[in-house]
Tab-separated table of C-alpha atoms in Angstrom:
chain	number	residue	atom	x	y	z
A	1	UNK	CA	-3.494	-10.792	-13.319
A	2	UNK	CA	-2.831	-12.092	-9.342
A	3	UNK	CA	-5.903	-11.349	-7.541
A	4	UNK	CA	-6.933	-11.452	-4.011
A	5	UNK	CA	-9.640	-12.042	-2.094
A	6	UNK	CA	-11.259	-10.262	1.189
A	7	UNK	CA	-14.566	-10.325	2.701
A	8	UNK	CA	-15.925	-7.199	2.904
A	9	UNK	CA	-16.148	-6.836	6.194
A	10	UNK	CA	-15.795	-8.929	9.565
A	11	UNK	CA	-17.088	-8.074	13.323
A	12	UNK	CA	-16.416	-9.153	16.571
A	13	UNK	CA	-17.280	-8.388	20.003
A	14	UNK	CA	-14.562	-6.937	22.551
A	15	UNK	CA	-12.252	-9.370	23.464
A	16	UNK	CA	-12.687	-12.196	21.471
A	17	UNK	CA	-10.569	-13.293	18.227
A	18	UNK	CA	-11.117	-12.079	14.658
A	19	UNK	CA	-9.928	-13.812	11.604
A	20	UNK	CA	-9.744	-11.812	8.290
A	21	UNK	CA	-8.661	-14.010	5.610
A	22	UNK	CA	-6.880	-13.493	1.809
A	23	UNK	CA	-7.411	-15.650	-0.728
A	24	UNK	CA	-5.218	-16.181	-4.050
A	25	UNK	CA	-4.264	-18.735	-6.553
A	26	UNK	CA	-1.911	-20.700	-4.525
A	27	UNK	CA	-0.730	-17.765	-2.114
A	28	UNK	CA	1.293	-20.375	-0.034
A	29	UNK	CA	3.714	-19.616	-2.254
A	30	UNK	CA	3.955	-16.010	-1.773
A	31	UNK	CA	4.879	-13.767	0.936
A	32	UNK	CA	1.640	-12.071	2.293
A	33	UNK	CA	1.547	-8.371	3.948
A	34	UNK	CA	-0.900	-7.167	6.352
A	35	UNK	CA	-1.800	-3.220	6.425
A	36	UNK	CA	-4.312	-1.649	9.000
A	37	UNK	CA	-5.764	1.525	8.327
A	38	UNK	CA	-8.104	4.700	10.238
A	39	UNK	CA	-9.782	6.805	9.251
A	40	UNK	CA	-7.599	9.379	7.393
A	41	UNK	CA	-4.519	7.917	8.077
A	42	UNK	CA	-1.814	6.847	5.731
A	43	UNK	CA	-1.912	2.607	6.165
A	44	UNK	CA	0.801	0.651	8.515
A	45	UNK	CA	1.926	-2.737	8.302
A	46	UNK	CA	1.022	-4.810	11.014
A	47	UNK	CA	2.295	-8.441	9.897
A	48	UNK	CA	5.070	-8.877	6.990
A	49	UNK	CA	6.177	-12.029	5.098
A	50	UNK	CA	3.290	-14.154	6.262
A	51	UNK	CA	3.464	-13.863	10.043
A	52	UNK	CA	6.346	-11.629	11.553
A	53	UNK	CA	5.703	-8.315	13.494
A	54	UNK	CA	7.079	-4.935	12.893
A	55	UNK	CA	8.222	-3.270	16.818
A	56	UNK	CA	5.678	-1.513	17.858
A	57	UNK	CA	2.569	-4.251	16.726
A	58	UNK	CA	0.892	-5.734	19.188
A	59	UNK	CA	1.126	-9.687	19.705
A	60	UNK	CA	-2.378	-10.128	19.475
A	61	UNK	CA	-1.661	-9.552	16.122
A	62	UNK	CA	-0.088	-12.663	14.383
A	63	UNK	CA	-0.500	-14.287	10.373
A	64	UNK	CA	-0.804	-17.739	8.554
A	65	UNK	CA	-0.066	-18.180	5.140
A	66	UNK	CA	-1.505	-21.199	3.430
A	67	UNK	CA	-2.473	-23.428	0.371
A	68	UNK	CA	-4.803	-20.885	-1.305
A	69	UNK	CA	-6.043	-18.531	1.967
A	70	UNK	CA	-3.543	-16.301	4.355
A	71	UNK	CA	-5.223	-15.456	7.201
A	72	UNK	CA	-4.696	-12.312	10.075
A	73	UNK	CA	-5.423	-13.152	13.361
A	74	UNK	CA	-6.072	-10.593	15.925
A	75	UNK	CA	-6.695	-11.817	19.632
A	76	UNK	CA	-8.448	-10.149	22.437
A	77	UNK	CA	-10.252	-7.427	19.790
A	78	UNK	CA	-9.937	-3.871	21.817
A	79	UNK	CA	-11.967	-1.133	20.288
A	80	UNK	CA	-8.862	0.520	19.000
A	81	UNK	CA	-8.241	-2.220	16.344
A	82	UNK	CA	-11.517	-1.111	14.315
A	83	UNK	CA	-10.287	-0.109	11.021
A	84	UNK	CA	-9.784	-1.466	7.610
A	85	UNK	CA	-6.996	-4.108	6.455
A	86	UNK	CA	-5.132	-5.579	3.460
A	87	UNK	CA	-3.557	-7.700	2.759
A	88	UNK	CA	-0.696	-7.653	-0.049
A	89	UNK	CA	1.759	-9.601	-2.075
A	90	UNK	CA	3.975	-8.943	-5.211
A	91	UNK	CA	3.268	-10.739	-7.900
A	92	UNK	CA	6.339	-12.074	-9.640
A	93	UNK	CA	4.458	-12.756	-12.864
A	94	UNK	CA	3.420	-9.629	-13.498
A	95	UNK	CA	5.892	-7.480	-11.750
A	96	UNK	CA	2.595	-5.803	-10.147
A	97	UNK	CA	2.276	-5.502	-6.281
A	98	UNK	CA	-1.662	-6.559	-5.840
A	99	UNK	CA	-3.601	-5.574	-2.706
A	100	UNK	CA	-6.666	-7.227	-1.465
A	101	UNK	CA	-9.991	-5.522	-1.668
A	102	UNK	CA	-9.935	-4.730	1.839
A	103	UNK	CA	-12.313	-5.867	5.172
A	104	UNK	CA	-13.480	-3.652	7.410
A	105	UNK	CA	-13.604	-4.683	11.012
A	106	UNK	CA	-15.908	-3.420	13.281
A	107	UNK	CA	-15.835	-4.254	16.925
A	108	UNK	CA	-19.560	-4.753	18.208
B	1	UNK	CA	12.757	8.671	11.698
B	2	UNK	CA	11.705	8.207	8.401
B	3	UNK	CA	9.330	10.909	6.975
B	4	UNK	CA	7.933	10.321	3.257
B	5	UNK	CA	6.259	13.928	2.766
B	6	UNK	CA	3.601	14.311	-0.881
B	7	UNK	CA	3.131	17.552	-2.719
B	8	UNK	CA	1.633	18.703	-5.726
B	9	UNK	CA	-1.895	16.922	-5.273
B	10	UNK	CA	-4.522	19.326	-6.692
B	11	UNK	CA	-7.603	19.691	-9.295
B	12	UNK	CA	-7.023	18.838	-12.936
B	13	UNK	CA	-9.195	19.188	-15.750
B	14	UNK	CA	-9.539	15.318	-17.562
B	15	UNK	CA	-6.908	15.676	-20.183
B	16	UNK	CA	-4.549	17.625	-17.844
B	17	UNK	CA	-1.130	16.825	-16.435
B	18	UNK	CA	-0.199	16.905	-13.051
B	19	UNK	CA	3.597	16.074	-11.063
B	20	UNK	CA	3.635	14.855	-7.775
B	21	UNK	CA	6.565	14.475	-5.495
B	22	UNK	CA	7.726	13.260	-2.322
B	23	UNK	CA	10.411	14.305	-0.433
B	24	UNK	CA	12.068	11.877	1.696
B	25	UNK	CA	14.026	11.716	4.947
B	26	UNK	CA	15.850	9.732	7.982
B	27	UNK	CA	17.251	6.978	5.353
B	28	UNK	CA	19.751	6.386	2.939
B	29	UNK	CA	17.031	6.756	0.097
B	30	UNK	CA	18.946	5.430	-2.834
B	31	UNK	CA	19.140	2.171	-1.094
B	32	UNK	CA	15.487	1.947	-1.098
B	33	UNK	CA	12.840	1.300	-3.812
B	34	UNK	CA	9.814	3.146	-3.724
B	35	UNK	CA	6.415	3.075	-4.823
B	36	UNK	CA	3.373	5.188	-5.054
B	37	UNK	CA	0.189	3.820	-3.948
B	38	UNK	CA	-3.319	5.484	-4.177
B	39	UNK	CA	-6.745	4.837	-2.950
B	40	UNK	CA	-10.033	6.698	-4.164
B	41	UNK	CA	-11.956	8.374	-1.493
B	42	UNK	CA	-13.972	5.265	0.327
B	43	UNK	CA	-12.172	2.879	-1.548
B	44	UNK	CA	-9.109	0.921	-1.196
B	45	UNK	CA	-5.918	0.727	-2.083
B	46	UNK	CA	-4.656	0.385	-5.308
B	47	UNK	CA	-1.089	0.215	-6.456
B	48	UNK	CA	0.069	2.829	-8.840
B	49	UNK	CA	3.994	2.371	-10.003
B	50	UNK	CA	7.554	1.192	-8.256
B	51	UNK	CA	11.073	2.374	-9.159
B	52	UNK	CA	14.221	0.728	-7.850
B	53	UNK	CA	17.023	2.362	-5.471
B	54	UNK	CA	19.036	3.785	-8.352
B	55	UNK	CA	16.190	4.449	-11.194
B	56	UNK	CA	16.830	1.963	-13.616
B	57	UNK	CA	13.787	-0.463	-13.040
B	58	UNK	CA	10.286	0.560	-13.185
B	59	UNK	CA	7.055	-0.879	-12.545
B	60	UNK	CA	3.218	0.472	-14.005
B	61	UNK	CA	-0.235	-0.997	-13.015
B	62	UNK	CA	-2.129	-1.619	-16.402
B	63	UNK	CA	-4.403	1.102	-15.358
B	64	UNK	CA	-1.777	3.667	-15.965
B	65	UNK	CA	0.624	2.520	-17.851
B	66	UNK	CA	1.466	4.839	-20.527
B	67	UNK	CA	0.109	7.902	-19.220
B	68	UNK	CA	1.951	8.628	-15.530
B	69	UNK	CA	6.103	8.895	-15.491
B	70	UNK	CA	7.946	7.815	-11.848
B	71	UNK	CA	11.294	9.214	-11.795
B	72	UNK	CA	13.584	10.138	-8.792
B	73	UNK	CA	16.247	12.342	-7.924
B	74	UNK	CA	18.560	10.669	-5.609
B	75	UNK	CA	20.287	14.056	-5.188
B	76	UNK	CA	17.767	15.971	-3.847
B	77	UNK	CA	16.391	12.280	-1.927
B	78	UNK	CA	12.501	13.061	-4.058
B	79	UNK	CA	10.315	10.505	-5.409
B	80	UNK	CA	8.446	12.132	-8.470
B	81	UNK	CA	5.014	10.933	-10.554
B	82	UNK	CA	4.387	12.788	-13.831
B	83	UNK	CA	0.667	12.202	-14.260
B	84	UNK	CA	-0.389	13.051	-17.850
B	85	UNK	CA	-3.626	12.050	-19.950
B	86	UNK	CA	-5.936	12.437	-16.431
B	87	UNK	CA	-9.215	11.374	-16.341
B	88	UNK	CA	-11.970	11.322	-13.761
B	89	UNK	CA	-11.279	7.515	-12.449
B	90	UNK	CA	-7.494	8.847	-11.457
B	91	UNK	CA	-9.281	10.750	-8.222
B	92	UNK	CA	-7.443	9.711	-5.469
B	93	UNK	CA	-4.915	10.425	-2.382
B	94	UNK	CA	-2.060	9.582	-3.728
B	95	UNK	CA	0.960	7.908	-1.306
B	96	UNK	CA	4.452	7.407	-1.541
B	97	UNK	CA	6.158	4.726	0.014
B	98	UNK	CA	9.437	2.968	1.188
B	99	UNK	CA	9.907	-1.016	0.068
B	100	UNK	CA	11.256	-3.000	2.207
B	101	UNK	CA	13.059	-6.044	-0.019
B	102	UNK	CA	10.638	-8.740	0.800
B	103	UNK	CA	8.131	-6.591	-1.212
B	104	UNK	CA	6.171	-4.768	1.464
B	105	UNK	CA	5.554	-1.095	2.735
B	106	UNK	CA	7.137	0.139	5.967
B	107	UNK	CA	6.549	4.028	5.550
B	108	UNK	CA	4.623	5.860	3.972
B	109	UNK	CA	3.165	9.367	3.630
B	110	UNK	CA	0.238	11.030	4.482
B	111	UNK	CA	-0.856	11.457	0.767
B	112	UNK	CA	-1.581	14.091	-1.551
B	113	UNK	CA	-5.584	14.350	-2.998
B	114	UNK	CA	-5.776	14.376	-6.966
B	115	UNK	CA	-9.237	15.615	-8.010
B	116	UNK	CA	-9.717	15.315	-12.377
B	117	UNK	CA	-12.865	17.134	-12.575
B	118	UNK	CA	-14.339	19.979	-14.973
């Protein structure tokens, strides 16, 4: 089965840029998904099919989608962005959607 | 708006059977596929099963395959899982969700908390 990769967690001081990537066999090929969670809240997307923007998501948000590694980019880190993310693809294969392991990001 | 709202979360003995549902609203549901999603508590996510707009295509992770049932009732615009054969690794907050074609998630509930213990 498709599997992807996260660190476990990433952290970054206010205002500066994190980078959280995904890796998976050749996920070039796929479309990658990018969900941010809180605490006790239900997940929301925050970049779809490798690197667009739902209304409502910050720019400072943005995706790459690579060779074997996708990669979320968030700019100018506020506190508010601490939370965990995922990313996601469906795996045509299998007909399985597969979600990374997750990162945590903490803002220092 | 869209609202994806889960019921019938609860505590199960292992062995037992338990059917969730989630009612949906603010869309034309049968033109959507839907999945249900769960995550242990401090874990992540882990996708449980998909069904397509009109019911006739499903999806199962291995790890329940056999054992849980989605369905839907385009009707009554409700998402169901019939969870049978629990066991204690199936504790979880269990989400519905819309699919967007392209694959990914653009609502989704609050969740409803299975606990399988004795």
């Amino acid at each position: 089965s498709y599997v992807l990769t996260q660190p476990p967690s990433v952290s970054v001081a206010p205002g500066q840029t994190a980078r959280i990537t995904c890796g998976g066999d050749n996920i070039g090929s796929k479309s990658v998904h990018w969900y941010q969670q809180k605490p006790g809240q239900a997940p929301v997307v925050v970049v779809y099919e490798d690197s667009d923007r739902p209304l409502g998501i910050p720019e400072r948000f943005s995706g790459s989608n690579s060779g074997n590694t996708a990669t979320l980019t968030i700019s100018r880190v506020e506190a508010g962005d601490e939370a965990d993310y995922y990313c996601q693809v469906w795996d045509s294969s299998s007909d399985h959607v597969v979600f990374g392991g997750g990162t945590k990001l903490t803002v220092l | 708006e869209v609202q994806l709202v889960e019921s019938g979360g609860g505590v199960v003995q292992p062995g037992g059977s338990l059917r969730l549902s989630c009612a949906a609203s603010g869309f034309a549901f049968d033109d959507y596929a839907m999945h249900w999603v769960r995550q242990a508590p401090g874990m992540g996510l882990e996708w449980v099963s998909l069904i397509s707009g009109d019911g006739s295509t499903t999806y199962y992770a291995d790890s329940v395959k056999g054992r849980f049932t989605i369905s839907r009732d385009n009707s009554k615009n409700s998402l169901h899982l019939q969870m049978n054969s629990l066991r204690s690794e199936d504790t979880a907050f269990y989400f519905c969700a819309q699919d967007v074609a392209g694959g990914w998630f653009d609502s989704w509930g609050q969740g409803t908390l299975v606990t399988v213990s004795s």
